[in-house]
Coordinates of C-alpha atoms in Angstrom, one line a residue:
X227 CA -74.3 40.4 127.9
X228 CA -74.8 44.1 129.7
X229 CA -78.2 44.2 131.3
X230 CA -79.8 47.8 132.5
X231 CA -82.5 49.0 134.6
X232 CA -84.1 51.9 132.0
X233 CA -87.0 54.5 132.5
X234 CA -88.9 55.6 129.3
X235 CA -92.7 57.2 128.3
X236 CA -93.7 53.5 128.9
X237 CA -92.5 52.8 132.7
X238 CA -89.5 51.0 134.3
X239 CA -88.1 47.8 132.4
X240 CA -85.2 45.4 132.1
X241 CA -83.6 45.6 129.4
X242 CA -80.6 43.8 127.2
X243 CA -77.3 46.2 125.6
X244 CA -76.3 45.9 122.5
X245 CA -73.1 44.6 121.7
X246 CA -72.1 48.6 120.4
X247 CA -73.7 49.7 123.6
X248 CA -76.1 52.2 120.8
X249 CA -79.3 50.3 121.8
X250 CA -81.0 48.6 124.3
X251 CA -84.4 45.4 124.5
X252 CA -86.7 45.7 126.8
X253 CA -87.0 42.3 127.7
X254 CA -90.3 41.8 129.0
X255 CA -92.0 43.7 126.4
X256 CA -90.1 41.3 123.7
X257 CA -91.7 38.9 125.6
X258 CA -95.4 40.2 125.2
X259 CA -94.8 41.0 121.7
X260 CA -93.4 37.8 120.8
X261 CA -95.1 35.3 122.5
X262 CA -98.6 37.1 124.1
X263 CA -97.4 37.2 127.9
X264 CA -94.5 38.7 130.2
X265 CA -92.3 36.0 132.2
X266 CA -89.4 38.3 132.8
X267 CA -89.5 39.7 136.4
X268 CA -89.7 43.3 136.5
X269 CA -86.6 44.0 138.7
X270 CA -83.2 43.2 137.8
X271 CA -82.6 41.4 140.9
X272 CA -85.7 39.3 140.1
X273 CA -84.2 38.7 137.2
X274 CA -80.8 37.9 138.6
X275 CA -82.8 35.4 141.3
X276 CA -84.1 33.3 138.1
X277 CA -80.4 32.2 137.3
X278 CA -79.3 30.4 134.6
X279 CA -83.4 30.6 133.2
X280 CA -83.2 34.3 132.7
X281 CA -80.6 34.1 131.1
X282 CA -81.2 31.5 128.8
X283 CA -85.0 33.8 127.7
X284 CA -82.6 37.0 127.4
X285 CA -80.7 35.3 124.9
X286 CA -83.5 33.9 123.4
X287 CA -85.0 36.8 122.9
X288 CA -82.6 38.8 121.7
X289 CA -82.1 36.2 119.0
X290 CA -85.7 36.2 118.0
X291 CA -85.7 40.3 117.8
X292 CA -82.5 40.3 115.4
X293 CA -83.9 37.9 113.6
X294 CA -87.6 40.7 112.6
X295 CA -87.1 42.2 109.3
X296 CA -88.1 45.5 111.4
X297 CA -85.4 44.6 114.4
X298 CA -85.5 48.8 115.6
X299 CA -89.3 48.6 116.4
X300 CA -87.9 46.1 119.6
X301 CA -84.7 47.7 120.6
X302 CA -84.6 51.8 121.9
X303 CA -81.3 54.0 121.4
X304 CA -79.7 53.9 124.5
X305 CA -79.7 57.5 124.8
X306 CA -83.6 58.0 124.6
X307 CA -84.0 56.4 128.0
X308 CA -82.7 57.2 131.7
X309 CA -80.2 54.6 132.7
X310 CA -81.2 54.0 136.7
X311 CA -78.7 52.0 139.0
X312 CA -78.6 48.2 137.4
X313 CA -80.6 47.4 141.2
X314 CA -82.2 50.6 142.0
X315 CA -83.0 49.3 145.5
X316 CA -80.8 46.7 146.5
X317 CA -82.4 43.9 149.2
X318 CA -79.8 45.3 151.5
X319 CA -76.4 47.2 152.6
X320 CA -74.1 47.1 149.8
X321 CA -70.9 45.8 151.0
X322 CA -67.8 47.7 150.5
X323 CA -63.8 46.4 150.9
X324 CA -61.7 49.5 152.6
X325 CA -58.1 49.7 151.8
X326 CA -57.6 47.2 149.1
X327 CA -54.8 48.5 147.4
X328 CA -51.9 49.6 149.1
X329 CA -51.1 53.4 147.3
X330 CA -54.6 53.7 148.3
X331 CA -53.7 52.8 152.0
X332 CA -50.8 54.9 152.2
X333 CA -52.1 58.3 150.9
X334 CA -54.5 57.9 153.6
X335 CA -52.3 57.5 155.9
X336 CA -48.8 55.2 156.2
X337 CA -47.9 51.8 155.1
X338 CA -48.7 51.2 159.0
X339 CA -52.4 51.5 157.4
X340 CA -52.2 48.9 154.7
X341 CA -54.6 46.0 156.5
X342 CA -53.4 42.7 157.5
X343 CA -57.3 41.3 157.3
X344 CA -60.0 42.9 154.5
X345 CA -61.6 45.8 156.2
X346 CA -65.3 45.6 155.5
X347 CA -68.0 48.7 155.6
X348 CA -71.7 49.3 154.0
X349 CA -73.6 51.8 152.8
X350 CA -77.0 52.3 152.8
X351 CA -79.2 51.1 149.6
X352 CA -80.9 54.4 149.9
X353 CA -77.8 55.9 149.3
X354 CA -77.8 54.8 145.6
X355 CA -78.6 56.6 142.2
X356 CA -77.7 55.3 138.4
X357 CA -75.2 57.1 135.7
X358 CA -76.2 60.6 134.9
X359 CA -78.1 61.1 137.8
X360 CA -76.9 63.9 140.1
X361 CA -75.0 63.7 142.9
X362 CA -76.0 66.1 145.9
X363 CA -72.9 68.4 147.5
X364 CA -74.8 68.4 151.0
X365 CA -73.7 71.7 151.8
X366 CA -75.1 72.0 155.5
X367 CA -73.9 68.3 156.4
X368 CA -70.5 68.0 154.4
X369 CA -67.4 70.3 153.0
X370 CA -65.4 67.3 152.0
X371 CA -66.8 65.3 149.7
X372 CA -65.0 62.8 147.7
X373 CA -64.6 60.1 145.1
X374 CA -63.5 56.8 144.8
X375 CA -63.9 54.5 141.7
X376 CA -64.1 51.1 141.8
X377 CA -65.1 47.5 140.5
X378 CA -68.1 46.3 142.1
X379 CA -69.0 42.8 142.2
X380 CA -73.0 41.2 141.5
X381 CA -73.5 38.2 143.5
X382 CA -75.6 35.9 142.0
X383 CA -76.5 32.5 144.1
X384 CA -77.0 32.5 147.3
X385 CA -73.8 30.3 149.4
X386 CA -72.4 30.4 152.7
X387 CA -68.7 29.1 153.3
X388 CA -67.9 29.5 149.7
X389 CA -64.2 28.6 148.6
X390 CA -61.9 30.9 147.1
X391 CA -61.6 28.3 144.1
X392 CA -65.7 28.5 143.6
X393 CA -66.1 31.7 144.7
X394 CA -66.3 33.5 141.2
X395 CA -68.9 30.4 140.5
X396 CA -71.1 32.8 142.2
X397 CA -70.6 35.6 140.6
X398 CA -74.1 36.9 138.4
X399 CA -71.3 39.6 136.5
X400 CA -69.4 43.4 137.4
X401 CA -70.6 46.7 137.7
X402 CA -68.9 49.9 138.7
X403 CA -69.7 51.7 142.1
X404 CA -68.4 55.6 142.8
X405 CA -67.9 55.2 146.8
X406 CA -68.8 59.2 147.4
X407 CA -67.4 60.0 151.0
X408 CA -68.0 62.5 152.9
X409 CA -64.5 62.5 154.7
X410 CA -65.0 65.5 157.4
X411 CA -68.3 63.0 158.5
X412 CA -65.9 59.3 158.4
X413 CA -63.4 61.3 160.8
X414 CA -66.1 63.0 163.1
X415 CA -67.9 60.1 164.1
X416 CA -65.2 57.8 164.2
X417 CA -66.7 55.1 161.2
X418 CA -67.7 54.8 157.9
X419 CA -71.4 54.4 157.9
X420 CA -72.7 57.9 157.8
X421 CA -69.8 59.5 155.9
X422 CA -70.5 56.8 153.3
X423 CA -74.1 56.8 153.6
X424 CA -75.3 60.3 152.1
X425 CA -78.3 60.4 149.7
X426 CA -76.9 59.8 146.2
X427 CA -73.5 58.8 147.3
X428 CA -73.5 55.4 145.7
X429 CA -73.7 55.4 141.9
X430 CA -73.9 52.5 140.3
X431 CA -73.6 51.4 137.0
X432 CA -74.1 52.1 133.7
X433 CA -75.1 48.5 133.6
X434 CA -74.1 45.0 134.7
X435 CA -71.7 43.2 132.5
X436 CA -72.7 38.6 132.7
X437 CA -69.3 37.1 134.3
X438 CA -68.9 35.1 131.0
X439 CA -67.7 38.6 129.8
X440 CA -65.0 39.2 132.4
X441 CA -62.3 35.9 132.2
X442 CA -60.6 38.2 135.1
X443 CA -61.9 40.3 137.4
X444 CA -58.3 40.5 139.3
X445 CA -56.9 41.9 136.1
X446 CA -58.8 45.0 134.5
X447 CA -57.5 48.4 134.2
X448 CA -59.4 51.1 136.4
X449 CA -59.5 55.0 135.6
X450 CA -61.4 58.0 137.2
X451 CA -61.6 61.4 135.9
X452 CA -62.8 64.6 137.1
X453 CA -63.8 67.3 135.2
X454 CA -61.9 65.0 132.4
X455 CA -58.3 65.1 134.7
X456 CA -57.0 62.0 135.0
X457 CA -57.0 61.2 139.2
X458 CA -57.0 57.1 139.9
X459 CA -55.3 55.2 137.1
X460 CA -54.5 51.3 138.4
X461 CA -55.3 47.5 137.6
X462 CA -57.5 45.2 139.7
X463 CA -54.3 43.1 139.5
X464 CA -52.8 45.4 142.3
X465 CA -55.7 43.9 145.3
X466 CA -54.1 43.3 148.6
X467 CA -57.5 40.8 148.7
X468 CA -58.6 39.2 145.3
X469 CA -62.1 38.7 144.6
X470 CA -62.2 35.3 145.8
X471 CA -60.9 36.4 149.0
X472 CA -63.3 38.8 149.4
X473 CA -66.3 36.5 148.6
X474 CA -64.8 33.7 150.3
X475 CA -64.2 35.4 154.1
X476 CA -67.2 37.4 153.8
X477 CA -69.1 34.1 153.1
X478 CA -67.5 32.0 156.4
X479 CA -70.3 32.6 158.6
X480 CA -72.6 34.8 156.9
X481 CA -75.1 34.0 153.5
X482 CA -74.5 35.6 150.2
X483 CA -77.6 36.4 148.3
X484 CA -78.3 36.6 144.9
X485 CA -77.8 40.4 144.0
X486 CA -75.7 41.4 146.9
X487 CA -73.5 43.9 145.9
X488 CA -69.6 44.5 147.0
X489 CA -67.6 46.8 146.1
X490 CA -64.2 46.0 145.7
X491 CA -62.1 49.1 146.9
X492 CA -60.4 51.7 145.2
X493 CA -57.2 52.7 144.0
X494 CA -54.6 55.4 145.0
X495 CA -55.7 59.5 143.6
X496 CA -58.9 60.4 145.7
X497 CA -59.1 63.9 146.8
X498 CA -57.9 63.5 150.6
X499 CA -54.9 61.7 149.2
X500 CA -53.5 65.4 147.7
X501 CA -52.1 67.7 149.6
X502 CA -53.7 70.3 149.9
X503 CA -57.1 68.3 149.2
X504 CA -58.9 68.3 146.6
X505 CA -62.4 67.6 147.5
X506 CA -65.5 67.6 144.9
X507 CA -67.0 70.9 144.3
X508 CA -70.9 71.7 142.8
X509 CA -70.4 70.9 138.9
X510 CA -67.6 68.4 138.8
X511 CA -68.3 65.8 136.8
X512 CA -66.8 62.1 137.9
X513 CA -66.3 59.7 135.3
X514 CA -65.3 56.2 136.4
X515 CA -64.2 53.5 133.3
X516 CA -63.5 49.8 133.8
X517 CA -62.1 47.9 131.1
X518 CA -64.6 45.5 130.2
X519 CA -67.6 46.7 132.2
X520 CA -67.8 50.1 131.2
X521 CA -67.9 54.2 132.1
X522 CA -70.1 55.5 134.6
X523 CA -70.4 59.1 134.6
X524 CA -71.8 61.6 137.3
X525 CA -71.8 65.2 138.6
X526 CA -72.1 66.9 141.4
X527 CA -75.0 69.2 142.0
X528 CA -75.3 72.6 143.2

């Protein structure tokens, strides 16, 4: 199951992907139509919060609209709505693993920088947009602005101290996150936060693919493009820290919430890493595929 956050003529919904990704339910108006009242939460991460009850009544609805003589009068081409980020405002920071593959680490510096512990950063939730949406250059703040494509996980229970052997237990299912950095900005003030933290520096998406998709997330191959050149080509296999590493130590002392959002890291190929650099320019287009999840496309705007 791919769920989506959507904007039509009608408002903001939820809605359910087809398995040819050509259409897309609207869950809660299924709901209306079928049975004369709404109980799906308006926000993806409402909907993520119900658990294993959401998605029992997306399941059950979908079934009920294939099953209408006139199924197209529930379900919308995808391409007549506007895709936003999966969680459009996420309850907080979205978490972010630095460094987790070691090409990545040396083309950024040496294999003196490849980390010994998981190197953990956030960015902002106003940083975030959805696929399509544009990405601003930042001219007066920024002349080095950059991609990085990666596998981002959805949390979906709340647990503290959770064990790497549960630890995918609480995973709600995968998106893909486009970690734009402003690079000059990391190096001037010394951190991550502002350099990663720009309006629209987060997409996210096209939509979240359910975990029961994904056998393994530690396996899946991960490509980014720009302008349609090939730039990060790897596998999730190639993780200094796993995913339930990551969930595991982030979890020792602090509480995972249902919809948290943590991005996993990305491979070797982002701009800084050639020599000379090459940094994202007004009217590149980004376009970030995961196998299984997805292709989340972007550019940058003038």
């Amino acid at each position: 199951m791919k769920f989506v956050t959507a904007n039509d003529q009608l408002g903001s919904f939820v809605g359910l992907v087809s398995n040819d990704d050509n259409m897309v339910l609207p869950l809660g108006r299924t709901d209306l139509k079928r049975n004369g009242e709404n109980q799906i939460p308006d926000t993806l991460l409402g909907c993520i919060s119900q658990g294993n009850a959401f998605l029992d009544k997306a399941k059950s609805l979908a079934e009920w609209a294939d099953l209408q003589s006139d199924e197209n009068q529930y379900y919308l081409p995808i391409q007549s709505v506007e895709l936003e980020s999966p969680i459009p405002r996420p309850a907080k920071n979205i978490f972010c693993v630095g460094k987790n593959y070691a090409e990545h680490a040396i083309e950024m510096g040496s294999k003196d920088d490849i980390p010994e512990h998981i190197m953990v950063f956030t960015k902002a939730p106003t940083s975030v947009i959805g696929h399509n949406q544009t990405i601003l250059p930042h001219h007066e703040v920024t002349s080095e602005l950059d991609y990085e494509g990666e596998l981002a996980v959805i949390i979906g229970k709340k647990g503290r101290r959770i064990s790497k052997e549960e630890a995918l237990d609480y995973v709600f299912g995968y998106t893909i996150v486009n970690d734009i950095t402003a690079r000059d900005l990391q190096a001037k003030h010394k951190q991550f936060f502002i350099g990663k933290s720009l309006d629209t520096s987060c997409p996210i998406g096209p939509w979240v693919v359910h975990s029961s998709v994904v056998k393994n997330p530690n396996q899946l191959n991960i490509q980014t493009a720009v302008n349609g050149e090939i730039r990060q080509n790897a596998n999730t296999e190639q993780f200094i820290f796993p995913i339930e590493e990551i969930i595991s130590i982030l979890s020792k002392g602090m509480t995972l919430e249902a919809g948290d959002i943590i991005a996993t890291g990305t491979p070797a190929g982002v701009g800084k890493g050639f020599n000379p650099p090459r940094y994202l320019k007004s009217g590149d287009e980004i376009k970030i595929t995961v196998e299984k999840v997805g292709t989340l496309i972007n550019k940058v705007g003038y």
